[in-house]
Amino acid sequence: MSIVIRRLVAADQSLLSNVAPGVFDDPIIPASAEKFLADPNSVLVAALDGKKDSLVVGFASAMIYLHPDKSAPEMLILEVGVDDTYRKRGIGKGIMKAVLAEGQAAGCKLAWLATEPDNAAALALYKSVGGKPPETCIHIDFDLTADG
Ligand SMILES: CC(C)(COP(=O)(O)OP(=O)(O)OC[C@H]1O[C@@H](n2cnc3c(N)ncnc32)[C@H](O)[C@@H]1OP(=O)(O)O)[C@@H](O)C(=O)NCCC(=O)NCCS
């Protein structure tokens, strides 16, 4: 397969101008991408299609943080997505393995994420890379904009 899966670093920013539609929720904002890639605790792993000029066809993003009551950092996986025409080929699994390896390399003892209980593809993916069964949890958003 022509797919390469790897962490993107600051020098890779131009790759984010060639992203398959629908991979990210919203279009890439160059200034935000630059800050994210420059931060060693912000991890972006991408799947690149070498046959399509390194088109980004999947990704996972994560944050590494050290909580005041923990001796080792933890990894919060923020988002995972694969372009719908590339799904069910092992790309999501490869991306998850790569992002978890980044967490391990950074000394993390735990990685965690949240997903919807009815997202069968996501649940299957996370199980396939060793994710434990989900704990019941609800998601609450706070709108921090002035008119929220
Ligand atoms: C979840 C997602 C990233 C999976 O990507 P993918 O590249 O298709 O996953 P893979 O091909 O690596 O499959 C990994 C495992 O999940 C299983 N799987 C994938 N899609 C599935 C589906 N729709 N139903 C059931 N199992 C599925 C595969 O069979 C495989 O299991 P195995 O290793 O035991 O054989 C992809 O479906 C996606 O982008 N969905 C929309 C975004 C999303 O929901 N992201 C997660 C938000 S938390």
mmCIF file of C-alpha atoms and ligand atoms in Angstrom:
data_model
loop_
_atom_site.group_PDB
_atom_site.id
_atom_site.type_symbol
_atom_site.label_atom_id
_atom_site.label_comp_id
_atom_site.label_asym_id
_atom_site.label_seq_id
_atom_site.Cartn_x
_atom_site.Cartn_y
_atom_site.Cartn_z
ATOM 1 C CA MET A 1 0.000 0.000 0.000
ATOM 2 C CA SER A 2 1.166 3.532 -0.669
ATOM 3 C CA ILE A 3 0.138 4.770 2.781
ATOM 4 C CA VAL A 4 2.756 6.167 5.161
ATOM 5 C CA ILE A 5 1.717 6.765 8.770
ATOM 6 C CA ARG A 6 3.867 9.075 10.879
ATOM 7 C CA ARG A 7 3.885 11.971 13.300
ATOM 8 C CA LEU A 8 3.950 15.365 11.632
ATOM 9 C CA VAL A 9 6.455 17.937 12.910
ATOM 10 C CA ALA A 10 6.767 21.675 12.311
ATOM 11 C CA ALA A 11 8.603 21.145 9.001
ATOM 12 C CA ASP A 12 5.622 19.148 7.707
ATOM 13 C CA GLN A 13 3.114 21.976 7.900
ATOM 14 C CA SER A 14 2.739 22.231 4.121
ATOM 15 C CA LEU A 15 1.331 18.676 4.107
ATOM 16 C CA LEU A 16 -1.735 20.069 5.845
ATOM 17 C CA SER A 17 -2.621 22.059 2.731
ATOM 18 C CA ASN A 18 -3.342 18.757 0.961
ATOM 19 C CA VAL A 19 -6.001 17.049 3.061
ATOM 20 C CA ALA A 20 -8.793 14.826 1.745
ATOM 21 C CA PRO A 21 -12.153 16.502 2.300
ATOM 22 C CA GLY A 22 -13.961 15.319 5.422
ATOM 23 C CA VAL A 23 -10.890 13.981 7.235
ATOM 24 C CA PHE A 24 -10.942 16.868 9.716
ATOM 25 C CA ASP A 25 -14.250 18.328 10.936
ATOM 26 C CA ASP A 26 -13.293 21.790 9.652
ATOM 27 C CA PRO A 27 -10.740 23.229 7.213
ATOM 28 C CA ILE A 28 -7.158 23.518 8.506
ATOM 29 C CA ILE A 29 -6.293 26.978 9.855
ATOM 30 C CA PRO A 30 -2.580 27.500 9.050
ATOM 31 C CA ALA A 31 -1.818 29.610 12.161
ATOM 32 C CA SER A 32 -3.430 27.005 14.428
ATOM 33 C CA ALA A 33 -1.662 24.152 12.647
ATOM 34 C CA GLU A 34 1.674 25.952 13.043
ATOM 35 C CA LYS A 35 1.181 26.333 16.827
ATOM 36 C CA PHE A 36 0.011 22.735 17.215
ATOM 37 C CA LEU A 37 2.952 21.268 15.302
ATOM 38 C CA ALA A 38 5.457 23.455 17.177
ATOM 39 C CA ASP A 39 4.242 22.205 20.587
ATOM 40 C CA PRO A 40 6.076 19.036 21.702
ATOM 41 C CA ASN A 41 3.091 18.027 23.833
ATOM 42 C CA SER A 42 0.635 18.256 20.934
ATOM 43 C CA VAL A 43 0.781 15.152 18.756
ATOM 44 C CA LEU A 44 -0.542 14.897 15.220
ATOM 45 C CA VAL A 45 -0.133 11.540 13.458
ATOM 46 C CA ALA A 46 -1.175 11.468 9.797
ATOM 47 C CA ALA A 47 -1.736 8.825 7.144
ATOM 48 C CA LEU A 48 -0.312 10.067 3.839
ATOM 49 C CA ASP A 49 -1.124 8.582 0.441
ATOM 50 C CA GLY A 50 2.154 8.516 -1.492
ATOM 51 C CA LYS A 51 0.290 7.931 -4.757
ATOM 52 C CA LYS A 52 -1.605 11.203 -4.301
ATOM 53 C CA ASP A 53 1.203 13.620 -3.490
ATOM 54 C CA SER A 54 1.085 12.701 0.227
ATOM 55 C CA LEU A 55 -2.602 13.495 0.524
ATOM 56 C CA VAL A 56 -3.584 13.358 4.218
ATOM 57 C CA VAL A 57 -6.230 10.601 4.336
ATOM 58 C CA GLY A 58 -6.381 10.062 8.086
ATOM 59 C CA PHE A 59 -5.098 11.410 11.368
ATOM 60 C CA ALA A 60 -5.158 11.265 15.127
ATOM 61 C CA SER A 61 -4.475 14.212 17.395
ATOM 62 C CA ALA A 62 -3.515 13.989 21.046
ATOM 63 C CA MET A 63 -2.204 16.003 23.981
ATOM 64 C CA ILE A 64 0.388 14.912 26.508
ATOM 65 C CA TYR A 65 -0.034 16.451 29.966
ATOM 66 C CA LEU A 66 1.352 16.005 33.470
ATOM 67 C CA HIS A 67 -1.250 16.330 36.200
ATOM 68 C CA PRO A 68 -0.090 17.670 39.589
ATOM 69 C CA ASP A 69 -0.951 14.432 41.418
ATOM 70 C CA LYS A 70 0.628 12.055 38.903
ATOM 71 C CA SER A 71 4.262 11.042 38.593
ATOM 72 C CA ALA A 72 4.052 10.289 34.864
ATOM 73 C CA PRO A 73 2.362 12.122 31.994
ATOM 74 C CA GLU A 74 -0.834 10.891 30.375
ATOM 75 C CA MET A 75 -2.101 11.144 26.811
ATOM 76 C CA LEU A 76 -5.533 12.448 25.888
ATOM 77 C CA ILE A 77 -6.441 11.398 22.345
ATOM 78 C CA LEU A 78 -8.533 14.214 20.935
ATOM 79 C CA GLU A 79 -9.714 13.123 17.498
ATOM 80 C CA VAL A 80 -9.276 10.220 15.086
ATOM 81 C CA GLY A 81 -10.534 10.118 11.515
ATOM 82 C CA VAL A 82 -9.972 8.318 8.224
ATOM 83 C CA ASP A 83 -11.353 9.474 4.886
ATOM 84 C CA ASP A 84 -14.398 7.350 4.113
ATOM 85 C CA THR A 85 -12.933 5.990 0.858
ATOM 86 C CA TYR A 86 -9.868 4.668 2.786
ATOM 87 C CA ARG A 87 -11.681 3.012 5.702
ATOM 88 C CA LYS A 88 -11.539 -0.678 6.666
ATOM 89 C CA ARG A 89 -8.009 -1.130 5.337
ATOM 90 C CA GLY A 90 -6.173 -1.007 8.668
ATOM 91 C CA ILE A 91 -5.271 2.674 8.393
ATOM 92 C CA GLY A 92 -7.121 3.674 11.579
ATOM 93 C CA LYS A 93 -5.363 0.879 13.431
ATOM 94 C CA GLY A 94 -1.982 1.997 12.123
ATOM 95 C CA ILE A 95 -2.700 5.567 13.165
ATOM 96 C CA MET A 96 -3.787 4.481 16.649
ATOM 97 C CA LYS A 97 -0.678 2.339 17.103
ATOM 98 C CA ALA A 98 1.505 5.264 16.033
ATOM 99 C CA VAL A 99 -0.157 7.774 18.363
ATOM 100 C CA LEU A 100 -0.001 5.346 21.311
ATOM 101 C CA ALA A 101 3.694 4.763 20.552
ATOM 102 C CA GLU A 102 4.249 8.531 20.738
ATOM 103 C CA GLY A 103 2.615 8.507 24.181
ATOM 104 C CA GLN A 104 4.821 5.640 25.324
ATOM 105 C CA ALA A 105 7.931 7.367 24.005
ATOM 106 C CA ALA A 106 6.966 10.468 26.014
ATOM 107 C CA GLY A 107 6.753 8.391 29.208
ATOM 108 C CA CYS A 108 2.965 8.216 29.420
ATOM 109 C CA LYS A 109 1.551 5.376 31.507
ATOM 110 C CA LEU A 110 -2.019 5.882 30.288
ATOM 111 C CA ALA A 111 -3.807 7.080 27.157
ATOM 112 C CA TRP A 112 -7.517 7.786 27.092
ATOM 113 C CA LEU A 113 -10.222 9.134 24.835
ATOM 114 C CA ALA A 114 -13.965 9.558 24.635
ATOM 115 C CA THR A 115 -16.303 8.347 21.929
ATOM 116 C CA GLU A 116 -20.001 7.789 21.391
ATOM 117 C CA PRO A 117 -21.385 4.467 22.681
ATOM 118 C CA ASP A 118 -23.063 3.806 19.314
ATOM 119 C CA ASN A 119 -19.953 4.475 17.183
ATOM 120 C CA ALA A 120 -19.380 0.844 16.157
ATOM 121 C CA ALA A 121 -16.370 1.599 13.937
ATOM 122 C CA ALA A 122 -14.595 3.602 16.637
ATOM 123 C CA LEU A 123 -15.322 1.007 19.329
ATOM 124 C CA ALA A 124 -14.011 -1.777 17.064
ATOM 125 C CA LEU A 125 -10.907 0.241 16.238
ATOM 126 C CA TYR A 126 -10.061 0.993 19.867
ATOM 127 C CA LYS A 127 -10.649 -2.615 20.898
ATOM 128 C CA SER A 128 -8.347 -3.776 18.092
ATOM 129 C CA VAL A 129 -5.433 -1.822 19.602
ATOM 130 C CA GLY A 130 -6.014 -2.934 23.186
ATOM 131 C CA GLY A 131 -8.518 -0.371 24.431
ATOM 132 C CA LYS A 132 -10.388 -1.565 27.498
ATOM 133 C CA PRO A 133 -14.205 -1.644 27.481
ATOM 134 C CA PRO A 134 -15.726 1.825 27.881
ATOM 135 C CA GLU A 135 -16.684 3.290 31.206
ATOM 136 C CA THR A 136 -20.050 5.007 31.276
ATOM 137 C CA CYS A 137 -19.437 8.705 30.973
ATOM 138 C CA ILE A 138 -21.301 11.715 29.670
ATOM 139 C CA HIS A 139 -19.874 14.568 27.670
ATOM 140 C CA ILE A 140 -20.628 18.154 28.736
ATOM 141 C CA ASP A 141 -19.627 21.197 26.676
ATOM 142 C CA PHE A 142 -19.216 24.716 28.051
ATOM 143 C CA ASP A 143 -19.546 27.528 25.522
ATOM 144 C CA LEU A 144 -16.784 29.987 26.468
ATOM 145 C CA THR A 145 -17.626 32.607 23.845
ATOM 146 C CA ALA A 146 -19.007 35.930 25.116
ATOM 147 C CA ASP A 147 -22.495 35.327 23.747
ATOM 148 C CA GLY A 148 -22.624 31.661 24.754
HETATM 149 C C1 LIG B 1 -13.241 4.937 13.346
HETATM 150 C C2 LIG B 1 -12.378 5.033 12.084
HETATM 151 C C3 LIG B 1 -11.225 6.007 12.336
HETATM 152 C C4 LIG B 1 -11.811 3.627 11.772
HETATM 153 O O1 LIG B 1 -10.852 3.765 10.732
HETATM 154 P P1 LIG B 1 -10.495 2.550 9.763
HETATM 155 O O2 LIG B 1 -9.265 2.931 9.018
HETATM 156 O O3 LIG B 1 -11.678 2.174 8.961
HETATM 157 O O4 LIG B 1 -10.174 1.386 10.813
HETATM 158 P P2 LIG B 1 -9.377 0.038 10.502
HETATM 159 O O5 LIG B 1 -9.562 -0.382 9.087
HETATM 160 O O6 LIG B 1 -7.967 0.193 10.974
HETATM 161 O O7 LIG B 1 -10.147 -1.001 11.435
HETATM 162 C C5 LIG B 1 -9.743 -1.233 12.779
HETATM 163 C C6 LIG B 1 -10.661 -2.304 13.363
HETATM 164 O O8 LIG B 1 -12.005 -1.791 13.435
HETATM 165 C C7 LIG B 1 -12.893 -2.623 12.677
HETATM 166 N N1 LIG B 1 -13.865 -1.737 12.012
HETATM 167 C C8 LIG B 1 -13.595 -0.664 11.232
HETATM 168 N N2 LIG B 1 -14.730 -0.100 10.812
HETATM 169 C C9 LIG B 1 -15.736 -0.841 11.339
HETATM 170 C C10 LIG B 1 -17.147 -0.751 11.257
HETATM 171 N N3 LIG B 1 -17.771 0.198 10.524
HETATM 172 N N4 LIG B 1 -17.888 -1.668 11.944
HETATM 173 C C11 LIG B 1 -17.285 -2.632 12.683
HETATM 174 N N5 LIG B 1 -15.940 -2.769 12.790
HETATM 175 C C12 LIG B 1 -15.175 -1.877 12.119
HETATM 176 C C13 LIG B 1 -12.002 -3.328 11.685
HETATM 177 O O9 LIG B 1 -12.581 -4.563 11.246
HETATM 178 C C14 LIG B 1 -10.745 -3.549 12.502
HETATM 179 O O10 LIG B 1 -10.902 -4.604 13.408
HETATM 180 P P3 LIG B 1 -9.830 -5.816 13.500
HETATM 181 O O11 LIG B 1 -8.478 -5.207 13.642
HETATM 182 O O12 LIG B 1 -10.281 -6.590 14.687
HETATM 183 O O13 LIG B 1 -9.969 -6.547 12.191
HETATM 184 C C15 LIG B 1 -13.215 5.496 10.847
HETATM 185 O O14 LIG B 1 -14.356 4.662 10.742
HETATM 186 C C16 LIG B 1 -13.647 6.949 10.920
HETATM 187 O O15 LIG B 1 -12.904 7.849 10.539
HETATM 188 N N6 LIG B 1 -14.892 7.191 11.393
HETATM 189 C C17 LIG B 1 -15.431 8.563 11.468
HETATM 190 C C18 LIG B 1 -14.737 9.384 12.511
HETATM 191 C C19 LIG B 1 -14.901 8.780 13.890
HETATM 192 O O16 LIG B 1 -15.959 8.306 14.264
HETATM 193 N N7 LIG B 1 -13.796 8.847 14.646
HETATM 194 C C20 LIG B 1 -13.745 8.385 16.014
HETATM 195 C C21 LIG B 1 -14.249 9.451 16.883
HETATM 196 S S1 LIG B 1 -13.859 9.148 18.603
#
